[in-house]
XYZ file of N, CA, C and O in Angstrom:
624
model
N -47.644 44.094 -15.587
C -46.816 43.003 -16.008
C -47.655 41.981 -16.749
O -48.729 41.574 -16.306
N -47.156 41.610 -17.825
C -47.776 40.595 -18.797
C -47.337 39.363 -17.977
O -46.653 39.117 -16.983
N -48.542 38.308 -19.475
C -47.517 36.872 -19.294
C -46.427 37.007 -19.641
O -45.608 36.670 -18.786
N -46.081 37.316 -20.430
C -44.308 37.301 -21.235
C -43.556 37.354 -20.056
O -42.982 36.338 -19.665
N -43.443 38.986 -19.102
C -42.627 39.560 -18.623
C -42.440 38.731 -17.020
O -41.615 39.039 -16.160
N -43.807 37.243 -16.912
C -44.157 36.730 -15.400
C -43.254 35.387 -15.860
O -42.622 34.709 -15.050
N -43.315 35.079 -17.553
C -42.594 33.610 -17.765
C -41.117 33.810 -17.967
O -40.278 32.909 -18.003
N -40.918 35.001 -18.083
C -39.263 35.355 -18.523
C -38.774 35.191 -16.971
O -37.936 34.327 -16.710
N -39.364 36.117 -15.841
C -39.043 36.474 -14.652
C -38.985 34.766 -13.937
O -38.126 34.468 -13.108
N -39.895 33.910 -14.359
C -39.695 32.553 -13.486
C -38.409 31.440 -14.329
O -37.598 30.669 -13.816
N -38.650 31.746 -15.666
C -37.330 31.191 -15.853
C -35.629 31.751 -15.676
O -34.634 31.062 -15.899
N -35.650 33.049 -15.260
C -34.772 33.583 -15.247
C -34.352 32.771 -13.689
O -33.329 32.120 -13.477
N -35.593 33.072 -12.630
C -35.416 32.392 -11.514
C -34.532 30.905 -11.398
O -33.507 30.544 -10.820
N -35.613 30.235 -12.350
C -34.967 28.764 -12.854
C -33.555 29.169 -13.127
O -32.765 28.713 -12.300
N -33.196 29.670 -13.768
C -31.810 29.222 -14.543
C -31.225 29.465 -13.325
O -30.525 28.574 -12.844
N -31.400 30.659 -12.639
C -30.146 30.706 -11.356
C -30.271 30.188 -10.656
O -29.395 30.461 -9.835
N -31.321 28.938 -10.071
C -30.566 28.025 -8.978
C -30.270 26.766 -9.502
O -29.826 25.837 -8.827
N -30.620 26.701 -11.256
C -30.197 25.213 -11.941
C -28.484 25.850 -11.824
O -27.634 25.067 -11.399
N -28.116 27.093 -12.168
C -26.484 26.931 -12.024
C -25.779 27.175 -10.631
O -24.598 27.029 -10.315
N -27.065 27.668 -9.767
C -26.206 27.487 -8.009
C -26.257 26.456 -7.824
O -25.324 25.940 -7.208
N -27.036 25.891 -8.132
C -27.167 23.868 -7.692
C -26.013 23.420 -8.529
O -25.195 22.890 -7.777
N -25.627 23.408 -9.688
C -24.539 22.925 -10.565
C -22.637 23.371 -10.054
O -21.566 22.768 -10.107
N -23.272 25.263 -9.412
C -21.670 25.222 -9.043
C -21.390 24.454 -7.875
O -20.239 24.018 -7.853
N -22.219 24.113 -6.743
C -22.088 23.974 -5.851
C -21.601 22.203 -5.917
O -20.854 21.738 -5.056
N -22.071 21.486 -6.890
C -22.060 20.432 -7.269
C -20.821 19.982 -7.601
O -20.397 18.830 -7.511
N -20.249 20.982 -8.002
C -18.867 21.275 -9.197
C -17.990 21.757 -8.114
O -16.778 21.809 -8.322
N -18.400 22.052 -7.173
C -17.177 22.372 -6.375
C -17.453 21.909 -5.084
O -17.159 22.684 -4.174
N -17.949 20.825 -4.783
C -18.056 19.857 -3.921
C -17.259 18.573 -4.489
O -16.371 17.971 -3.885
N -17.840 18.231 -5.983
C -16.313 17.240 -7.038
C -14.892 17.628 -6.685
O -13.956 16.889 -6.382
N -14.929 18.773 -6.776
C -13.205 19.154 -7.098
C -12.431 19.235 -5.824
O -11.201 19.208 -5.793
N -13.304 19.347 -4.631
C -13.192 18.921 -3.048
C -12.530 17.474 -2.918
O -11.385 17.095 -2.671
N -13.502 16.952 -3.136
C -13.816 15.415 -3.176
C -12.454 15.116 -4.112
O -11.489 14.724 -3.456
N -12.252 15.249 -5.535
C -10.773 15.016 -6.185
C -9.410 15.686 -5.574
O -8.277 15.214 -5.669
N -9.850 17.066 -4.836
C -8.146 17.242 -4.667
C -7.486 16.429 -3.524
O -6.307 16.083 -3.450
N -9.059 16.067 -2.155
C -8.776 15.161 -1.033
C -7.841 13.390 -1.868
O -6.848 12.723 -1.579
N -8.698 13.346 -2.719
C -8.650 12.108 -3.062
C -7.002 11.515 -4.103
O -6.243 10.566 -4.297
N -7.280 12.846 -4.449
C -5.245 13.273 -5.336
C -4.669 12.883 -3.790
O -4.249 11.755 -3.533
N -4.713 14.021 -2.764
C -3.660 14.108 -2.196
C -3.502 12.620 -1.224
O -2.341 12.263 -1.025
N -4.787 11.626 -0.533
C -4.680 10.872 -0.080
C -3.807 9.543 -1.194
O -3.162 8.646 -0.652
N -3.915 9.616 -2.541
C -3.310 8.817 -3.362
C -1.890 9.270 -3.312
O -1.033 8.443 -3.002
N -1.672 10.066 -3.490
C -0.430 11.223 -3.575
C 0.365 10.610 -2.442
O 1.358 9.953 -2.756
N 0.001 10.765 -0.953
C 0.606 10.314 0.011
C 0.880 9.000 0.564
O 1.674 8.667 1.444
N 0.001 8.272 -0.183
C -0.195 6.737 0.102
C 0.662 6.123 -0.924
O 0.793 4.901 -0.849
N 1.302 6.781 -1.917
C 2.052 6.134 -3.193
C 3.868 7.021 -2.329
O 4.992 6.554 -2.516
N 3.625 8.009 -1.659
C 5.178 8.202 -1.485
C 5.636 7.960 -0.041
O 6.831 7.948 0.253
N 4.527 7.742 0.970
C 4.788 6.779 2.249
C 4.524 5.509 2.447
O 4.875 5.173 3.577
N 3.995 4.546 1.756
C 3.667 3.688 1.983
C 3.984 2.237 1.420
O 4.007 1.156 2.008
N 4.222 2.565 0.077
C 4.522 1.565 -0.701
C 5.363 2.241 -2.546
O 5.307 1.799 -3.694
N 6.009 3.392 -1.941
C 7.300 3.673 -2.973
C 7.639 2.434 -3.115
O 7.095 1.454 -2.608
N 8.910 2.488 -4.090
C 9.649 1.748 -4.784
C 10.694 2.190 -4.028
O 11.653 1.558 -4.471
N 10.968 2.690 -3.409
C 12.319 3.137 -2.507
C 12.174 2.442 -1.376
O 13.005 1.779 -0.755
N 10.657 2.725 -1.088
C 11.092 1.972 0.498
C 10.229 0.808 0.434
O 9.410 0.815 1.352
N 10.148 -0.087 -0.263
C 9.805 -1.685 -0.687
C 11.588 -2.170 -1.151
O 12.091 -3.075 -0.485
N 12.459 -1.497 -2.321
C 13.313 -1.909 -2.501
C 14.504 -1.777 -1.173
O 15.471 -2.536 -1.122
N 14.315 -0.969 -0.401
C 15.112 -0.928 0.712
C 15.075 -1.620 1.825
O 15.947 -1.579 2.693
N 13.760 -2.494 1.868
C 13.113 -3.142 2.813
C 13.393 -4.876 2.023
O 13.472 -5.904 2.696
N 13.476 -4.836 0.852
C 13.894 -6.195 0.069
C 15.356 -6.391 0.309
O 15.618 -7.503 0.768
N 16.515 -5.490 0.090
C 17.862 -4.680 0.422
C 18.122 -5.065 1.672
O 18.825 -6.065 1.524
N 17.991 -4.890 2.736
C 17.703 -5.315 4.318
C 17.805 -6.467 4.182
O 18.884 -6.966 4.500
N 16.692 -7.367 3.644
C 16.395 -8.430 3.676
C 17.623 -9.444 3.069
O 18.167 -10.404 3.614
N 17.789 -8.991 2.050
C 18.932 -9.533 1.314
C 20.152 -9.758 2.313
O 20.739 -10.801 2.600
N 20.414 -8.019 2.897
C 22.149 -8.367 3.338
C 22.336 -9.098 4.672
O 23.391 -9.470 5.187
N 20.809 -9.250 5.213
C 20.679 -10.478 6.154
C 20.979 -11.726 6.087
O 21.812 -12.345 6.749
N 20.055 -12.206 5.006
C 20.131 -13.297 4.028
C 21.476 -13.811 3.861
O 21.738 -14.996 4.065
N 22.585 -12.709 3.389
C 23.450 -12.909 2.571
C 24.518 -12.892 3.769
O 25.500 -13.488 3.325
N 24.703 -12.596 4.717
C 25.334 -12.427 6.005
C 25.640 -13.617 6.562
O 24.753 -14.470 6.531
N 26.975 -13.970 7.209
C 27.665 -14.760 7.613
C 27.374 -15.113 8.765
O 28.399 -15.273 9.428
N 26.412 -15.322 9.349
C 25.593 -15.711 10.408
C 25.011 -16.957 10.599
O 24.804 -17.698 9.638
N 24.663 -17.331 11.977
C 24.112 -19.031 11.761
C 22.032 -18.754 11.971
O 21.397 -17.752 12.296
N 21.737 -19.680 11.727
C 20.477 -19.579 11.268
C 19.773 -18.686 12.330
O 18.969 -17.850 11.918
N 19.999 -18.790 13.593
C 18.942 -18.223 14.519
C 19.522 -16.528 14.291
O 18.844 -15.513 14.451
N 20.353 -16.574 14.053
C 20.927 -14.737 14.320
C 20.064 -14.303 12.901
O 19.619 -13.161 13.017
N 19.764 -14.868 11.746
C 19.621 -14.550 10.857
C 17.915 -14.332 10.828
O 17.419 -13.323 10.326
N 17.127 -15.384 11.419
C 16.032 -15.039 11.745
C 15.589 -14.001 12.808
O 14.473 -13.486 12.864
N 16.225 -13.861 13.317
C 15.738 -12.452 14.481
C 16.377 -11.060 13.685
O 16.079 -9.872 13.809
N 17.282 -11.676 12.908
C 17.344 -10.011 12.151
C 16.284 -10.204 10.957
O 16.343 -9.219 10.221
N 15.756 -10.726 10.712
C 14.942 -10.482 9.411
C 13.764 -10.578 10.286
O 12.895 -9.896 9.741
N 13.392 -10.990 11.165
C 12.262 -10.438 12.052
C 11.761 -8.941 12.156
O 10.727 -8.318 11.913
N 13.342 -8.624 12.764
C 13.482 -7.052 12.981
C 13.640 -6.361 11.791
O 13.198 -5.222 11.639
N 14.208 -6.942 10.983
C 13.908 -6.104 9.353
C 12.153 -5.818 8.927
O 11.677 -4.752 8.536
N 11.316 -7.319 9.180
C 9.738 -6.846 8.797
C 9.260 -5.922 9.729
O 8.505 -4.974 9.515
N 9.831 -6.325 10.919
C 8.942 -4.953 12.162
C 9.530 -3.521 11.470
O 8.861 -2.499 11.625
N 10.472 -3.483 10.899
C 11.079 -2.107 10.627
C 10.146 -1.896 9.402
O 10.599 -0.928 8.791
N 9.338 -2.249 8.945
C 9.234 -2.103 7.178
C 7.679 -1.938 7.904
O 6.992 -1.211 7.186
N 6.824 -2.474 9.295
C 6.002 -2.396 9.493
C 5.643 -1.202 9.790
O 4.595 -0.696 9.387
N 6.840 -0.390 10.846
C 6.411 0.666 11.210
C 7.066 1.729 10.286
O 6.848 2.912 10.547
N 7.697 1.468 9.434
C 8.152 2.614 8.129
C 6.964 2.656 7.212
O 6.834 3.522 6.346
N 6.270 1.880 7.390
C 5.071 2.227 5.662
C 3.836 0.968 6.044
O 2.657 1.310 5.961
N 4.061 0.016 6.317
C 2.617 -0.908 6.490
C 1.658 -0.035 7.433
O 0.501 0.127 7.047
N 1.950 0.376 8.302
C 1.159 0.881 9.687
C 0.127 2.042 9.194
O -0.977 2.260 9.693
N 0.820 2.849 7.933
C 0.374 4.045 7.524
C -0.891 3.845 6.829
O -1.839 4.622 6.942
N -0.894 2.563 5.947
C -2.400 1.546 5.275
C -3.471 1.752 6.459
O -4.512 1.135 6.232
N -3.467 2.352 7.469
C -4.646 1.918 8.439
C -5.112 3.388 8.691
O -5.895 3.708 9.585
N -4.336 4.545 7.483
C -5.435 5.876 7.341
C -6.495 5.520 6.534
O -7.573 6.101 6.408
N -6.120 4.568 6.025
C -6.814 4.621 4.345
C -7.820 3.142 4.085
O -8.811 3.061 3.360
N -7.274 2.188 4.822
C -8.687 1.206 5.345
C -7.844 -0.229 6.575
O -7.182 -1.223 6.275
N -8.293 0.319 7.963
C -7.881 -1.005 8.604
C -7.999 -2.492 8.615
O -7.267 -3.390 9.031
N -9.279 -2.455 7.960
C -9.324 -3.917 7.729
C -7.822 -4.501 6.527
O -6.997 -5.323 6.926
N -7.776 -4.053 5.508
C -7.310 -4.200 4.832
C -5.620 -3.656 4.943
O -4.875 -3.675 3.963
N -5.180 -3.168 6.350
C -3.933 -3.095 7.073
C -3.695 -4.046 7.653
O -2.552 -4.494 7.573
N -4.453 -4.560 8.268
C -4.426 -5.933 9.263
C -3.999 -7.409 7.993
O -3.128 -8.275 8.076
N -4.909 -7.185 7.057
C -4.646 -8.359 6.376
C -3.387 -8.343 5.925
O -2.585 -9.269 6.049
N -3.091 -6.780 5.133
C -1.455 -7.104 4.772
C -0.441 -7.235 5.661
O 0.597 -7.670 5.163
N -0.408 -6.926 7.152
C 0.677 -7.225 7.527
C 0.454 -9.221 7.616
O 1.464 -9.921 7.700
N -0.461 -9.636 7.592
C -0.831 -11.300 7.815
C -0.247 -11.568 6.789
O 0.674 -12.380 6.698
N -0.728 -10.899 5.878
C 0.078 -11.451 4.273
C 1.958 -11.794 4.719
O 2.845 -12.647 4.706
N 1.604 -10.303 5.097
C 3.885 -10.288 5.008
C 4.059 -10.962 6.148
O 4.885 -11.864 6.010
N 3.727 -10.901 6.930
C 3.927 -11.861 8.077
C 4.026 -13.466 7.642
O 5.062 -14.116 7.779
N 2.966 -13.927 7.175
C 3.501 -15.097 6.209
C 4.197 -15.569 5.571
O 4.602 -16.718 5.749
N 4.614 -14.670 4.449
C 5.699 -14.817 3.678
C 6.823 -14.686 4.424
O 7.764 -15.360 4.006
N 7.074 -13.903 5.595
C 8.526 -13.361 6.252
C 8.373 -15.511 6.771
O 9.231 -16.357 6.517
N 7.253 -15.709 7.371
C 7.550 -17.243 8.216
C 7.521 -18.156 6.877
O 7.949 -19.305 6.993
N 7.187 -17.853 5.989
C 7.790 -18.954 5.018
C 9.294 -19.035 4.176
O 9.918 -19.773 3.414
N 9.432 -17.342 5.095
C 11.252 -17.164 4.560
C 11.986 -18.082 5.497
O 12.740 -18.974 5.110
N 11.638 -17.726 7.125
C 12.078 -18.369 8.291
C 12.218 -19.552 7.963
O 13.340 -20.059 7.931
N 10.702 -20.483 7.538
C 11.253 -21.795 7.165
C 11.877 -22.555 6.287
O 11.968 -23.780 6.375
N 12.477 -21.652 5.124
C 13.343 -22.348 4.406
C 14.668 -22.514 4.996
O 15.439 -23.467 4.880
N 14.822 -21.262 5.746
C 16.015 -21.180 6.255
C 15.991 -22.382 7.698
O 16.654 -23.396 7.914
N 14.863 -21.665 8.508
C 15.663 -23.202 9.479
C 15.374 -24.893 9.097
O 15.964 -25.875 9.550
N 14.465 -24.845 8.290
C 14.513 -26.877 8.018
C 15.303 -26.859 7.052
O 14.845 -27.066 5.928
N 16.263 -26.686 7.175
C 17.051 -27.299 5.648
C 18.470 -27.565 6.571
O 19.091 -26.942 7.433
N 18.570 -28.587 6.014
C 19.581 -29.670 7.217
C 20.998 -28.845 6.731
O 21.747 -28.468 7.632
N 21.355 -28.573 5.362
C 22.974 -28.221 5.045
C 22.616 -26.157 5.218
O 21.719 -25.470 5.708
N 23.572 -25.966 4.683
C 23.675 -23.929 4.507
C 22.922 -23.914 3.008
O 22.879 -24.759 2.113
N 22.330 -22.530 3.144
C 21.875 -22.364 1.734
C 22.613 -21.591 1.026
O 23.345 -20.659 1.359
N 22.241 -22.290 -0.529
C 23.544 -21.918 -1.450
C 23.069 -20.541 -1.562
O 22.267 -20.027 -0.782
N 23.676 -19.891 -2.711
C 23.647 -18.585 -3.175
C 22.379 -18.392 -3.431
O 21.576 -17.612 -2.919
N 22.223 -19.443 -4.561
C 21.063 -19.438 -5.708
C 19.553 -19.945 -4.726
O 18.448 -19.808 -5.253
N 19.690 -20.576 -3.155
C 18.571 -20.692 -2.888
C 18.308 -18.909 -2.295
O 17.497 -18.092 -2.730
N 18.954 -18.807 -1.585
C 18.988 -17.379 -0.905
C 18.436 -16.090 -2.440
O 17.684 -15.175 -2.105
N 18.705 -16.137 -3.360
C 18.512 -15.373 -4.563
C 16.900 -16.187 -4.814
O 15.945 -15.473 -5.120
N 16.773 -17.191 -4.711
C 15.519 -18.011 -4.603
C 14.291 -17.278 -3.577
O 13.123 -17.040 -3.884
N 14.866 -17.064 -2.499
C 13.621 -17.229 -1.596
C 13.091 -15.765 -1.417
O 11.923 -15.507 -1.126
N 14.365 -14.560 -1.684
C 14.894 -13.178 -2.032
C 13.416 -12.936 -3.136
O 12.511 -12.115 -2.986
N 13.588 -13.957 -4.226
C 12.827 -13.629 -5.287
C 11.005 -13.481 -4.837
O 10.236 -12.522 -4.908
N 10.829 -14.800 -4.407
C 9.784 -15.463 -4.022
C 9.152 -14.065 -2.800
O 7.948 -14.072 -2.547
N 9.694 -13.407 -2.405
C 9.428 -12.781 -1.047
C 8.840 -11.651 -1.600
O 7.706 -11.339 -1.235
N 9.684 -10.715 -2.767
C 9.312 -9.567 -3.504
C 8.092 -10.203 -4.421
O 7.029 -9.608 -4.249
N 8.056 -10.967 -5.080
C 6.440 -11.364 -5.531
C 5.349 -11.212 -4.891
O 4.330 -10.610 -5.230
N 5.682 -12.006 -3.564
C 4.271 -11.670 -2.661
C 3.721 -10.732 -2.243
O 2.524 -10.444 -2.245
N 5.238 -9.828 -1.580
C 5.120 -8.573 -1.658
C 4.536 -7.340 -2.985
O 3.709 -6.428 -2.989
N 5.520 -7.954 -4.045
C 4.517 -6.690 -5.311
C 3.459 -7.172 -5.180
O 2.510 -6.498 -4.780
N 3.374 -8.196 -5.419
C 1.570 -8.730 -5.682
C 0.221 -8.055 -4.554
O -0.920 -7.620 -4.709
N 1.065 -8.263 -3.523
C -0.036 -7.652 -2.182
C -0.173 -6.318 -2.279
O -1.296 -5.858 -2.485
N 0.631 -5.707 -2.184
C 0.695 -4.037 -2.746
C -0.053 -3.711 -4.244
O -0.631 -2.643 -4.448
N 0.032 -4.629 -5.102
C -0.576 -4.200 -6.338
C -2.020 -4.431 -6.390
O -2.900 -3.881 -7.052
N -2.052 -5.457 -5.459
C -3.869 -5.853 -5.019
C -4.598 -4.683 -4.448
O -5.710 -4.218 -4.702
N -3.482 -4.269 -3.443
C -4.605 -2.994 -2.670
C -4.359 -2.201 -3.707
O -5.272 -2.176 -4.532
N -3.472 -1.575 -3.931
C -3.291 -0.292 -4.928
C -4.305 -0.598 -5.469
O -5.114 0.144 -4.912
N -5.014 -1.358 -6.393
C -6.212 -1.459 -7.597
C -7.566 -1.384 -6.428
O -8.543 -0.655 -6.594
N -7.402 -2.150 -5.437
C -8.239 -1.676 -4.792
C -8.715 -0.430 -4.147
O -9.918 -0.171 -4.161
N -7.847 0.369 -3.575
C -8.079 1.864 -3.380
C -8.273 2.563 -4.744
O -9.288 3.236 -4.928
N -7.149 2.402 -5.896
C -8.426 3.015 -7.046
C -9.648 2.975 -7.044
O -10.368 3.968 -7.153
N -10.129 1.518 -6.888
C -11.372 1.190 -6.819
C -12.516 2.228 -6.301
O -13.649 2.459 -6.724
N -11.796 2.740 -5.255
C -12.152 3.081 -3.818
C -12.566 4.463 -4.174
O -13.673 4.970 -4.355
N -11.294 4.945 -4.223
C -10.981 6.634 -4.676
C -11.861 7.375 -5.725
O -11.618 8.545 -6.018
């Protein structure tokens, strides 16, 4: 055996573990992306759809909008956020708890700054405040959801 036939034989060596090291690389990525599809995948159709945010705003509304005196109206929209907690907030704590805990504080807030329009206000609220506070509630809400969403991109 020559030099030729000792430098061919060590680069030949080379090349096959520069491409076992590369597939293995390449299919440790595509691991890593299909986990990361499907955890996005599931976190966009349990957690914070547009179905079940608008159905959970919906709730909120025909409470709101309900012929009830103030205290009946706050214990059902209580029980409307606990329902919206354990339909889709709760599920945020596969994907990072710290950042489950804060959003329910978030909505939890906003639900007690719904509470207090409704009980300090000395007369009934008109249409247009109720369509008011309706509005104000889904902001905080898209907004908090659109914060993490960019943040788990971040993440992902």
């Amino acid at each position: 055996m020559g030099i030729v036939d000792i430098a061919t034989l060590v680069l030949s060596v080379l090349n096959s573990i520069i491409v076992t090291v590369l597939s293995i690389q390449n299919i440790r990525r595509e691991k890593h992306e299909k986990i990361n599809s499907k955890k996005k995948l599931w976190y966009q159709t349990e957690v914070i759809s547009a179905d079940k945010i608008n159905s959970h705003i919906e709730a909120l509304k025909n409470v709101l909008f309900n012929d009830s005196d103030k205290l009946g109206k706050c214990e059902k929209i209580n029980s409307v956020m606990l329902d919206f907690f354990y339909s889709s907030v709760n599920y945020v704590v596969f994907l990072n708890a710290k950042s489950c805990e804060q959003i329910k504080r978030s909505i939890m807030s906003a639900i007690d700054d719904m509470l207090y329009a409704i009980l300090y206000r000395d007369s009934e609220l008109t249409e247009r405040d109720k369509e008011k506070i309706i509005k104000v509630y889904r902001i905080k809400i898209m907004s908090l959801f659109y914060e993490f969403d960019i943040r788990l991109e971040e993440n992902l």
